[in-house]
mmCIF file of C-alpha atoms and ligand atoms in Angstrom:
data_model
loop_
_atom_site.group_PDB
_atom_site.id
_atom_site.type_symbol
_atom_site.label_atom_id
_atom_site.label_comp_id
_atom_site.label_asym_id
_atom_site.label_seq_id
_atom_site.Cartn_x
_atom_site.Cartn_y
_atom_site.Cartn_z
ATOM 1 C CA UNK A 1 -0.144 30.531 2.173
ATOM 2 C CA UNK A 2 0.072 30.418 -1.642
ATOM 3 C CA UNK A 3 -3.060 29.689 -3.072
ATOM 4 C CA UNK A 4 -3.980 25.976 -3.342
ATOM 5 C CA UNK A 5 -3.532 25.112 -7.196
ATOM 6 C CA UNK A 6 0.009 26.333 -6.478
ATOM 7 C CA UNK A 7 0.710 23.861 -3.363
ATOM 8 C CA UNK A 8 3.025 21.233 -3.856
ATOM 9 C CA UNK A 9 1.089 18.276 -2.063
ATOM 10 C CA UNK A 10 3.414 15.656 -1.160
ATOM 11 C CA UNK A 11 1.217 14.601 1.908
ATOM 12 C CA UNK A 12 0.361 11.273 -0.082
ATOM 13 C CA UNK A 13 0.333 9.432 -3.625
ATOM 14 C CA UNK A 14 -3.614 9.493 -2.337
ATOM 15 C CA UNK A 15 -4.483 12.966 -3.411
ATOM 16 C CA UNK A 16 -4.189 12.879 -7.380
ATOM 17 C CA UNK A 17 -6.729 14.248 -9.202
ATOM 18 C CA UNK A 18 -8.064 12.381 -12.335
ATOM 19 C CA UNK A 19 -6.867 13.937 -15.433
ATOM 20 C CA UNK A 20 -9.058 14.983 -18.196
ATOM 21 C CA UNK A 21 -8.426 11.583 -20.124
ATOM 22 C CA UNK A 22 -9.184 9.821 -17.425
ATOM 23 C CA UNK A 23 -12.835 11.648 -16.842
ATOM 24 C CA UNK A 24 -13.275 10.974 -20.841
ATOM 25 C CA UNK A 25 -12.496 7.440 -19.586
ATOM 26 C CA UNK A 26 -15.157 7.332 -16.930
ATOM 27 C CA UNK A 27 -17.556 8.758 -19.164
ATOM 28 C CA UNK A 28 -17.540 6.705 -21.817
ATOM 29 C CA UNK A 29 -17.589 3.568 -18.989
ATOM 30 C CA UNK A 30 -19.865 0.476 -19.989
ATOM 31 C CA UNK A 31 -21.513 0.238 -16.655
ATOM 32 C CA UNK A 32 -23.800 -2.743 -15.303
ATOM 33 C CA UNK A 33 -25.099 -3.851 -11.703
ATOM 34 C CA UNK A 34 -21.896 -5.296 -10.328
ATOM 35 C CA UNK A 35 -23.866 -7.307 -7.727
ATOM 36 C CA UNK A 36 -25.036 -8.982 -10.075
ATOM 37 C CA UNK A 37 -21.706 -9.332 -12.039
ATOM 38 C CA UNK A 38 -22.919 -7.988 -14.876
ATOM 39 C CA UNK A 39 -20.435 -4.559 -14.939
ATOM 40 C CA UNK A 40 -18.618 -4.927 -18.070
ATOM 41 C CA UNK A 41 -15.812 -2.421 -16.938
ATOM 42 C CA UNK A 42 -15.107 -3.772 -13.153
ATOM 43 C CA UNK A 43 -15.350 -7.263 -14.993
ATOM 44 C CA UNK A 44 -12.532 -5.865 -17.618
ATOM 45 C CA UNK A 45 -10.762 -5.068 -14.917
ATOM 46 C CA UNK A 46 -10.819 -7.925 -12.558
ATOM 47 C CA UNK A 47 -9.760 -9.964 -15.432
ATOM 48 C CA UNK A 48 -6.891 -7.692 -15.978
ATOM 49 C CA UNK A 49 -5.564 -7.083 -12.530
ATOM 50 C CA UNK A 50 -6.344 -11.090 -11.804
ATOM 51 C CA UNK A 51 -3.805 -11.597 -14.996
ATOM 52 C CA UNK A 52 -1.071 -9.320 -14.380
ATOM 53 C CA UNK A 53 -0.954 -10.644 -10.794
ATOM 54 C CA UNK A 54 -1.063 -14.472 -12.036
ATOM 55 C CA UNK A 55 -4.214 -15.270 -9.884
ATOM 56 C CA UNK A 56 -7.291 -16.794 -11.304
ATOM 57 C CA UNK A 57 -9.656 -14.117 -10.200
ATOM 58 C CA UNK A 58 -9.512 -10.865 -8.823
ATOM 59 C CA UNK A 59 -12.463 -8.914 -6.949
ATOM 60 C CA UNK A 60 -13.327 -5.305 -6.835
ATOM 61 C CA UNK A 61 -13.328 -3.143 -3.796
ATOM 62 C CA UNK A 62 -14.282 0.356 -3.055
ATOM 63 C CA UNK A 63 -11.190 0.784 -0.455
ATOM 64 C CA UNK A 64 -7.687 -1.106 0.339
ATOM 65 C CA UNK A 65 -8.645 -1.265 3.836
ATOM 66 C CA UNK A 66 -12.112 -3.491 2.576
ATOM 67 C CA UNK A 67 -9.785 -5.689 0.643
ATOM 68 C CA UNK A 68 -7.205 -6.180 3.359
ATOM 69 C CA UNK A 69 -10.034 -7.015 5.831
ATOM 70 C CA UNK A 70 -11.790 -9.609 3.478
ATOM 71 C CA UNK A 71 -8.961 -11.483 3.109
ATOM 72 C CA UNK A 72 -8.396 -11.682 6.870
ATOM 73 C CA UNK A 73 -11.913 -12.895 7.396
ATOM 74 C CA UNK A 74 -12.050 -15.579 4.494
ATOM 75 C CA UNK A 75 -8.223 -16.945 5.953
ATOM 76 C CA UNK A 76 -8.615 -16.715 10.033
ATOM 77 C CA UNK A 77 -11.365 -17.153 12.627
ATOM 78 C CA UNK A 78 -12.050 -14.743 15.624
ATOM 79 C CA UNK A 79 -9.082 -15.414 18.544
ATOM 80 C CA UNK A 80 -6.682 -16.316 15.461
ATOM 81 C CA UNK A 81 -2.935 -15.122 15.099
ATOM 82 C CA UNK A 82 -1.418 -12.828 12.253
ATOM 83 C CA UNK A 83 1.942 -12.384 11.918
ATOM 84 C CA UNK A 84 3.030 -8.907 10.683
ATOM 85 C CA UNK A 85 5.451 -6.077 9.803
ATOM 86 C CA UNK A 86 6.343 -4.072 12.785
ATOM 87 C CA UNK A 87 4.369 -0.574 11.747
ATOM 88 C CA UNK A 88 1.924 -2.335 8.951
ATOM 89 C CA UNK A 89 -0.791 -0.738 7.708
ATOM 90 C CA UNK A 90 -3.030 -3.248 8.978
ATOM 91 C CA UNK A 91 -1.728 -2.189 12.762
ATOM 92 C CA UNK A 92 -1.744 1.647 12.586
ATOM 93 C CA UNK A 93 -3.555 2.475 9.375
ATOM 94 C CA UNK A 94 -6.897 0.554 9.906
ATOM 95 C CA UNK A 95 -8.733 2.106 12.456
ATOM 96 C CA UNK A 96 -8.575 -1.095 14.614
ATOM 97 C CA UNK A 97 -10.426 -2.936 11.476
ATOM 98 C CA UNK A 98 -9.278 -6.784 12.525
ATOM 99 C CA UNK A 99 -9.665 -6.584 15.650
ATOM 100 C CA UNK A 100 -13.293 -5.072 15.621
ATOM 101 C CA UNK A 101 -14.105 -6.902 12.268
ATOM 102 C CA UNK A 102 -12.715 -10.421 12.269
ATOM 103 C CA UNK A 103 -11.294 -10.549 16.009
ATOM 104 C CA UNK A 104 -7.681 -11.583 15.338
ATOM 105 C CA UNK A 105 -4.594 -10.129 17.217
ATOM 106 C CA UNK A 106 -1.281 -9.619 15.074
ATOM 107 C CA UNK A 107 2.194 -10.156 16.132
ATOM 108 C CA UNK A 108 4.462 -7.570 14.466
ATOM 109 C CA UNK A 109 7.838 -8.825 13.847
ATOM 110 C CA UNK A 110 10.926 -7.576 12.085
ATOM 111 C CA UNK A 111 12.295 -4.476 11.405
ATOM 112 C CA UNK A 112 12.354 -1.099 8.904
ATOM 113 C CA UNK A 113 9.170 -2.756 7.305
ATOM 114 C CA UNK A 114 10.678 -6.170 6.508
ATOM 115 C CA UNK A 115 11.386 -9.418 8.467
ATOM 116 C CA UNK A 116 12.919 -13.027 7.882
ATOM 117 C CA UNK A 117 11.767 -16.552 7.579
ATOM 118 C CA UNK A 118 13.637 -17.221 10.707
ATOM 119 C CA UNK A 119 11.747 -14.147 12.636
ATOM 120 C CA UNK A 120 8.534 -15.660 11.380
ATOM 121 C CA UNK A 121 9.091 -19.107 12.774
ATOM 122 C CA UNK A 122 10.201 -18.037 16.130
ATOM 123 C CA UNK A 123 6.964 -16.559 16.297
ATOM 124 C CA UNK A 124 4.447 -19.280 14.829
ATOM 125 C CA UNK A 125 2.047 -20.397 17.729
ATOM 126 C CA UNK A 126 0.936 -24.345 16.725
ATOM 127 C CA UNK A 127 -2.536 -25.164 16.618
ATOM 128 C CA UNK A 128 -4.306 -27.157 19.220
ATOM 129 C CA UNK A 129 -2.539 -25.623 22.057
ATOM 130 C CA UNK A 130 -4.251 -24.971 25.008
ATOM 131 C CA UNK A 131 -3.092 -21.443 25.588
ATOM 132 C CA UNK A 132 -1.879 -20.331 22.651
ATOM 133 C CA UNK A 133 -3.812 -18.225 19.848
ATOM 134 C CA UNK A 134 -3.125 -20.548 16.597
ATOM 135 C CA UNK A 135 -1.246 -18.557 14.212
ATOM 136 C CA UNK A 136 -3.292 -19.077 10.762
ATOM 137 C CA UNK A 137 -1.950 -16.164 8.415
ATOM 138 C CA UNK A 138 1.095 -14.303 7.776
ATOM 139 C CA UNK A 139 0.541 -10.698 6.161
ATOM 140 C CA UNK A 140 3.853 -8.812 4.223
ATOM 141 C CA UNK A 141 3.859 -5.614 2.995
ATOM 142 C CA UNK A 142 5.140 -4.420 -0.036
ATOM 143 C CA UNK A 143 6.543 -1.630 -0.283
ATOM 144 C CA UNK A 144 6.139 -0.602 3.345
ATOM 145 C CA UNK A 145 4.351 2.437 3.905
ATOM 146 C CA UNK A 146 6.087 3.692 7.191
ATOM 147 C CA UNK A 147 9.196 2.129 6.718
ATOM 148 C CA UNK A 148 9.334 4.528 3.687
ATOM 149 C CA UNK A 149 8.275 2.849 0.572
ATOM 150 C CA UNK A 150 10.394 -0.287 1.027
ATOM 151 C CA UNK A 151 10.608 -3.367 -0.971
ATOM 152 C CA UNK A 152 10.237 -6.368 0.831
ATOM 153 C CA UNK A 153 13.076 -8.676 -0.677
ATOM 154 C CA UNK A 154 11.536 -11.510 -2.150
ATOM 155 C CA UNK A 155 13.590 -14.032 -1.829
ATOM 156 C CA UNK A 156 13.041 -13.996 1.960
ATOM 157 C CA UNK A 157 9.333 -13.359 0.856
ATOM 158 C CA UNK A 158 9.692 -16.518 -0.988
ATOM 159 C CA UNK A 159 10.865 -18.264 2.168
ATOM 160 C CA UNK A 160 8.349 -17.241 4.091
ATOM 161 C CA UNK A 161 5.418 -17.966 2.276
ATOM 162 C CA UNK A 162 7.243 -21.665 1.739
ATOM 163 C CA UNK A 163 7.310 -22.132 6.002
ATOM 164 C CA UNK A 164 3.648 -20.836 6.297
ATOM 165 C CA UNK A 165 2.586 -23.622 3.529
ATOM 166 C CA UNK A 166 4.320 -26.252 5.046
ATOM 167 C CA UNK A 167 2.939 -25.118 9.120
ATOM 168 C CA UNK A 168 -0.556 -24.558 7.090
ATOM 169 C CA UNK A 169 0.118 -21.252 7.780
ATOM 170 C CA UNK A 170 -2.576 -18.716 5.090
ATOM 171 C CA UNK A 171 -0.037 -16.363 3.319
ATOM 172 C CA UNK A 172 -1.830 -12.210 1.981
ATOM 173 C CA UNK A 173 0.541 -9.487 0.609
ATOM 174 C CA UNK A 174 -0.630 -6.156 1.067
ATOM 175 C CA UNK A 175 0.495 -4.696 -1.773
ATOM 176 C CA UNK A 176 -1.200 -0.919 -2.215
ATOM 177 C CA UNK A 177 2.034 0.056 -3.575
ATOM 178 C CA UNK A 178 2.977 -3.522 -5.108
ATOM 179 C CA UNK A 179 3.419 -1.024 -8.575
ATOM 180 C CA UNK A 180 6.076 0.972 -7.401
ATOM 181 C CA UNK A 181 7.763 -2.502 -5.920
ATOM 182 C CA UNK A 182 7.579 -4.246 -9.430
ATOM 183 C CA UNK A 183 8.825 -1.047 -11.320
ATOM 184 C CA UNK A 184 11.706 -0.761 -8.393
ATOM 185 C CA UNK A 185 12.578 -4.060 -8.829
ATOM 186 C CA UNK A 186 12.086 -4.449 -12.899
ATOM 187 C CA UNK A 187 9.903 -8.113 -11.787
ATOM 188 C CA UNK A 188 6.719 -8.555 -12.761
ATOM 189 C CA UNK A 189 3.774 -7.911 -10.398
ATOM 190 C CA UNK A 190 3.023 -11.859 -11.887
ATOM 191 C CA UNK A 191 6.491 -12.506 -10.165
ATOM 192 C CA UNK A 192 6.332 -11.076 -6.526
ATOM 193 C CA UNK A 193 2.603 -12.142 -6.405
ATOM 194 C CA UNK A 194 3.207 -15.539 -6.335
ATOM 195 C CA UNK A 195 4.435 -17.009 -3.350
ATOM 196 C CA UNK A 196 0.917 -15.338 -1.886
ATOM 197 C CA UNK A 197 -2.473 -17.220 -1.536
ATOM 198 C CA UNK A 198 -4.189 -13.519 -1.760
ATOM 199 C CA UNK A 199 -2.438 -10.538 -3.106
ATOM 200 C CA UNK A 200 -4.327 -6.787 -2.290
ATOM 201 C CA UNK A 201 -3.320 -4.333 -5.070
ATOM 202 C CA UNK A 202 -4.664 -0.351 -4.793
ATOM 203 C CA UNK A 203 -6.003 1.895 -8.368
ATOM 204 C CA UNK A 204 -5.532 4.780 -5.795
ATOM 205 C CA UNK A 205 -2.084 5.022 -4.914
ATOM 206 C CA UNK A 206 0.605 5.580 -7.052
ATOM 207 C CA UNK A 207 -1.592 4.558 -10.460
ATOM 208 C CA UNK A 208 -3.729 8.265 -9.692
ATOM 209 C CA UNK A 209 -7.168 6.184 -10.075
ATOM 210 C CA UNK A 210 -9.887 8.209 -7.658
ATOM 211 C CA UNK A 211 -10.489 5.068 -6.128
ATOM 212 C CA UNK A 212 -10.760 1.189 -5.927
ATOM 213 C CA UNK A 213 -8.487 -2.189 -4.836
ATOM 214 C CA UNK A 214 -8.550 -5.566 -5.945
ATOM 215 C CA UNK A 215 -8.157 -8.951 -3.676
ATOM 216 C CA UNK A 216 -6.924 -11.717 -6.446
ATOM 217 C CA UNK A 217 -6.260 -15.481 -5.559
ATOM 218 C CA UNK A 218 -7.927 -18.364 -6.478
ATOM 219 C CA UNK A 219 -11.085 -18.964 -7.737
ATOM 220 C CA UNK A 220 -11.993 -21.542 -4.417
ATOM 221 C CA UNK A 221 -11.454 -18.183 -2.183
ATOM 222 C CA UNK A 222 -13.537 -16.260 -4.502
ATOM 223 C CA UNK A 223 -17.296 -17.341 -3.033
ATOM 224 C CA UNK A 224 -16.209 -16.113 0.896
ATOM 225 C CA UNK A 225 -14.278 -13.244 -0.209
ATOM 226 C CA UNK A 226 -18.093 -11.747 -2.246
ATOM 227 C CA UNK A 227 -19.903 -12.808 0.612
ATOM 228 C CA UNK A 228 -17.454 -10.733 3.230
ATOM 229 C CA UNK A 229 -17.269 -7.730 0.533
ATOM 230 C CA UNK A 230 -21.144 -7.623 0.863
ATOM 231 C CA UNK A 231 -21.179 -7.926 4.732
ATOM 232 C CA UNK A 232 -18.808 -5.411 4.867
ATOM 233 C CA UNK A 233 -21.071 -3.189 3.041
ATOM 234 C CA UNK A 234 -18.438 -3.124 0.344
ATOM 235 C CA UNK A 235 -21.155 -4.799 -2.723
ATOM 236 C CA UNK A 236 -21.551 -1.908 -5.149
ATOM 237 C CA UNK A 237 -23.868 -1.447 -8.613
ATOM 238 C CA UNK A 238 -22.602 0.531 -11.292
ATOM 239 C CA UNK A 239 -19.449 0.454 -10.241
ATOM 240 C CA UNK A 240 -17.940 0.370 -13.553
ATOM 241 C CA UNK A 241 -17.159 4.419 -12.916
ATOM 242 C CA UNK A 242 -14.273 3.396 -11.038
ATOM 243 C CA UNK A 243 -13.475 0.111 -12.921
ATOM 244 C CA UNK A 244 -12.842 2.328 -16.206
ATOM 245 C CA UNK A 245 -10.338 4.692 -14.356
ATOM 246 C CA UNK A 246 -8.636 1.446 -13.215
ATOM 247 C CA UNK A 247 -8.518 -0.021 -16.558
ATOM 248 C CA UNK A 248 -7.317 3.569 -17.598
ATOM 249 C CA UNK A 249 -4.785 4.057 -15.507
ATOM 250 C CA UNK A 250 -3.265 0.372 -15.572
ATOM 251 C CA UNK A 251 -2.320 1.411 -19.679
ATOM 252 C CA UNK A 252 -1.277 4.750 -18.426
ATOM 253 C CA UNK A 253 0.566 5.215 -15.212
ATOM 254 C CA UNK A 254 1.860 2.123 -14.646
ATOM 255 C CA UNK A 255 5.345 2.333 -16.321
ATOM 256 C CA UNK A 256 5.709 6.157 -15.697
ATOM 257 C CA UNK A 257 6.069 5.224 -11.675
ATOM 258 C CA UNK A 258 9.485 5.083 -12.440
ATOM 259 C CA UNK A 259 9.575 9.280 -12.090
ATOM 260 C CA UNK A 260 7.791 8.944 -9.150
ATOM 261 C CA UNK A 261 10.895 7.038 -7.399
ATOM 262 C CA UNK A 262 13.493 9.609 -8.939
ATOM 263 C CA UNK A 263 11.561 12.378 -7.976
ATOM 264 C CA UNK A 264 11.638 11.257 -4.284
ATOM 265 C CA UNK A 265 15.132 9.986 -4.378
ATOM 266 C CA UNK A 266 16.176 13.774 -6.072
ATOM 267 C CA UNK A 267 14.813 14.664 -2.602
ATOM 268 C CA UNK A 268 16.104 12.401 -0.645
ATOM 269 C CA UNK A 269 19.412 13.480 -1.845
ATOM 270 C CA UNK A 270 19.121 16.830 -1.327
ATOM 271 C CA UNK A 271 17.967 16.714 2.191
ATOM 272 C CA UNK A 272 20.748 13.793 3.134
ATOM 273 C CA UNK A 273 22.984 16.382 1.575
ATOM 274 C CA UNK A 274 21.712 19.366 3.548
ATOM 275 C CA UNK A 275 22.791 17.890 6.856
ATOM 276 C CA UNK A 276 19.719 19.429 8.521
ATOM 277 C CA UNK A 277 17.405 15.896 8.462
ATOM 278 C CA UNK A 278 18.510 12.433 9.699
ATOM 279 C CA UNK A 279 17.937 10.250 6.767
ATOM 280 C CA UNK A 280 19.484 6.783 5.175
ATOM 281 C CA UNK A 281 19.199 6.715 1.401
ATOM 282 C CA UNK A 282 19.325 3.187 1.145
ATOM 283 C CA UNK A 283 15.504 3.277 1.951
ATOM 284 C CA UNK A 284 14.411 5.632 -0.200
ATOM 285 C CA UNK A 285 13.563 2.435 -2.792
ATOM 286 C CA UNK A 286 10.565 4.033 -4.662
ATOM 287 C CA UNK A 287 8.010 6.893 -3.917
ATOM 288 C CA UNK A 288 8.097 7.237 -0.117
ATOM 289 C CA UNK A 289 10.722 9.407 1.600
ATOM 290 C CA UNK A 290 10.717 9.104 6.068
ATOM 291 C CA UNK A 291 12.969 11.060 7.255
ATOM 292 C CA UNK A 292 14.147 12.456 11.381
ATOM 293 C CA UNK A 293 14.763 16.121 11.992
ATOM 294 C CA UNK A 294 18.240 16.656 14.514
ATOM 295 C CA UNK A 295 18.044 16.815 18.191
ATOM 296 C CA UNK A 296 17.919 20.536 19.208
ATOM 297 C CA UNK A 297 16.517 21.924 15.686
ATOM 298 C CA UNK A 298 12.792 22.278 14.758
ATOM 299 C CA UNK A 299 10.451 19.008 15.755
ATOM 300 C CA UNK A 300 8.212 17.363 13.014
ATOM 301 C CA UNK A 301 5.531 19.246 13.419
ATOM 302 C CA UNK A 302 7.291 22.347 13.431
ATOM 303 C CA UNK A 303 8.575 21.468 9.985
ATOM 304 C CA UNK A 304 5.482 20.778 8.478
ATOM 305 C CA UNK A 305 4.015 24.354 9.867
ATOM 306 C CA UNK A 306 6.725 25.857 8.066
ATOM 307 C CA UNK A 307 6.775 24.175 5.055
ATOM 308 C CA UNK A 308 2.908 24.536 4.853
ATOM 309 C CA UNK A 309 3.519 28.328 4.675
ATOM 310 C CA UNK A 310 5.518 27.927 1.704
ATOM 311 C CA UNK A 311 3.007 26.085 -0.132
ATOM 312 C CA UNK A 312 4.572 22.185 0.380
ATOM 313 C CA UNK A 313 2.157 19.667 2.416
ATOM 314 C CA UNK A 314 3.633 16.717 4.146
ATOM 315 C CA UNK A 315 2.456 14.856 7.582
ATOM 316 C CA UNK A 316 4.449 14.368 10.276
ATOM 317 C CA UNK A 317 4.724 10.817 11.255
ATOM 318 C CA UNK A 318 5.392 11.355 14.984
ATOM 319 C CA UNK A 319 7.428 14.002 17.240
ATOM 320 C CA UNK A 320 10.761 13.712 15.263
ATOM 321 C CA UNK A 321 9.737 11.817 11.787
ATOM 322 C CA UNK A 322 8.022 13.201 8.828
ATOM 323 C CA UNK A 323 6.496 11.656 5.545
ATOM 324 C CA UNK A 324 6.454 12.893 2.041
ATOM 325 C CA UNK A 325 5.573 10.603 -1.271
ATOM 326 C CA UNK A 326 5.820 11.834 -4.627
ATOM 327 C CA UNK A 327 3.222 10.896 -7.493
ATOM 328 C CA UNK A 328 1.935 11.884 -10.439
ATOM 329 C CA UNK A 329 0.752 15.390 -9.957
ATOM 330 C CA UNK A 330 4.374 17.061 -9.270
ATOM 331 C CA UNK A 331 6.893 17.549 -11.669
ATOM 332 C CA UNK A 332 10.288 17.234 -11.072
ATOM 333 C CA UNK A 333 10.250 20.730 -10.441
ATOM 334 C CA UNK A 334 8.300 21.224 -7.799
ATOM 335 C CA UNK A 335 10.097 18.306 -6.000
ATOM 336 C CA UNK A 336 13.072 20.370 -6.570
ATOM 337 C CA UNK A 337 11.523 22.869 -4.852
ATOM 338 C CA UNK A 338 10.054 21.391 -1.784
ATOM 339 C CA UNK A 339 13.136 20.020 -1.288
ATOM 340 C CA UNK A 340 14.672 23.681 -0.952
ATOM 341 C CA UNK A 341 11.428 24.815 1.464
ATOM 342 C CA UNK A 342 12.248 21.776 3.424
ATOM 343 C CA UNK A 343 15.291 22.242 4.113
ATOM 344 C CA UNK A 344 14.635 26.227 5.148
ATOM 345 C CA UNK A 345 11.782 25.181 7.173
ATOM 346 C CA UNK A 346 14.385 22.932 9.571
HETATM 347 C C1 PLP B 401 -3.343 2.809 1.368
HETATM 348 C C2 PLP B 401 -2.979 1.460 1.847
HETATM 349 C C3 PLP B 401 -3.953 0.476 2.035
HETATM 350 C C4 PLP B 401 -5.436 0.686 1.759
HETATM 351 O O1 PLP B 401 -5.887 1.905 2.074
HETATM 352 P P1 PLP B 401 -7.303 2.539 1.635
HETATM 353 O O2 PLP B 401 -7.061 3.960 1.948
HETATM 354 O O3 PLP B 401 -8.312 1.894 2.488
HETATM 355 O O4 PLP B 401 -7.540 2.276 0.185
HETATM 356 C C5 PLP B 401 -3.550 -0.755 2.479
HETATM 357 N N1 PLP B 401 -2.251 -1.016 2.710
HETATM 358 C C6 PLP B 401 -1.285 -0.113 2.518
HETATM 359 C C7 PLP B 401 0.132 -0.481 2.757
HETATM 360 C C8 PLP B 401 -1.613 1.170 2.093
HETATM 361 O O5 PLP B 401 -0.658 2.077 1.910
#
């Protein structure tokens, strides 16, 4: 195996390395005890994040998982129903997080990462019934991590945060990778933010920040979602290490996501184009690429093997599927050729 400065790691946008302006960044951080609000950098940034999203505050996390549990605790109670994406993060990504940390069950819905007002409604369970679990939130992802990076369109987003407000229905987008949606898209993060009571955004993803995600919404929510941060174990000090990376890579990574979503479509193409891998372009929207290897050829796993030997890292996302997301540590180049090795390796 080629030695590991020279492997093409395309297993997630999660594995960027902070660059030496970024480090200058954190070094020159004004830091403070956070607990005490008093972090000039995470404060920077939650004013920042809290504006480009159009919410009146935003609060600092250590992880997106954190974030996307705080919000279900300060919206539902324990025996409460969420309606979600089939294959959300929250269902497969979370260790078994709400269930374990504020007792709700989900109800995915949908398909390929994205569902409709009318799918939502069919599902809604009313409150006061005496066997059904009251349906209090509705979570959407955007983009959708296993569905391969999709946007969810937000015009049916729009719709469906409308039917949750008039059922009294608590609305959260989980949007780790609500970046690449807005660049995608060319609308504001302001824009697809806004149908959403609370709106989860990740530093860690796609922006290359070592770590970090903000919950923004109003300022009302703001009192239960620091008191669930700290329960959580999630209240940090001098956190402002992590707040200037944020703040650095919001100026500098934001608008270059762009090459991310070129780079995967370039291989997209060329494995479509191979014939070798089962694969619809149309959802190969911004930095994720799934894609099925062929009955009778080499399984997912297989693949991966293979492609490991030639220096390119990707996870297989079950017996036929595989994963691979481009970011900002490999150049067009290297896409160009894992995208080769990939197509050996099958
Ligand atoms: C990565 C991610 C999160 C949060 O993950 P952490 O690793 O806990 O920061 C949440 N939702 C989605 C869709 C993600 O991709």
């Amino acid at each position: 195996m080629p030695a590991t400065n020279e492997l093409i790691d395309l297993r997630s946008d999660t594995v960027t390395r902070p660059s030496a302006a970024m480090r200058a960044a954190i070094a020159a951080a004004p830091v403070g005890d956070d607990q005490y609000g008093e972090d000039p950098s995470i404060n920077a940034l939650q004013e920042r994040v809290a504006a480009l999203l159009g919410k009146e505050a935003a609060l600092w996390f250590p992880s997106g998982t954190m974030a996307n549990q705080v919000a279900l605790r300060a919206l539902t109670r324990p025996g409460d129903d969420v309606v979600v994406s089939q294959e959300s993060h929250a269902v497969w990504h979370e260790a078994g997080a709400s269930a374990a940390n504020a007792g709700v069950q989900f109800t995915p819905i949908g398909a390929r990462g994205t569902f409709t007002e009318a799918e939502f409604r069919a599902v809604v369970k009313p409150r006061g019934h005496m066997l059904f679990p009251p349906t209090t939130l509705v979570e959407i992802e955007n983009t959708h991590n296993r569905a391969g990076g999709v946007v969810f369109p937000q015009h049916e987003a729009e719709r469906i945060c409308a039917a949750a407000k008039e059922l009294g229905i608590a609305s959260v987008l989980d949007g780790a990778r609500l970046w690449n949606a807005a660049v995608a898209t060319q609308r504001s993060p302001a824009e697809l933010a806004r149908p959403f009571e609370l709106v989860a955004v990740a530093l860690s993803k796609g922006l290359g920040g070592p770590g970090g995600s903000l919950l923004a919404g109003t300022r009302a929510t703001m009192v239960a979602r620091v008191r669930y941060r700290r329960l959580d174990g999630g209240a940090m000090r001098q956190a402002g290490l992590f707040g200037a990376a944020g703040l650095f890579a919001l100026e500098h990574h934001l608008a270059r996501l762009g090459d991310d979503h070129a780079n995967a479509r370039l291989i997209g193409q060329a494995l479509a184009a191979s014939q070798r891998f089962e694969l619809d372009l149309a959802t190969v929207q911004t930095n994720i690429v799934v894609f099925r290897v062929l009955p009778g050829r080499a399984d997912a796993a297989t693949v991966a093997a293979r492609a490991k030997e030639r220096g390119v890292l990707l996870f297989p996302l079950g017996a036929t599927a595989l994963r691979l997301v481009t970011h900002l540590d490999v150049t067009r180049e290297q896409c160009e050729r894992a995208a080769a090795v990939l197509v050996e390796a099958s």
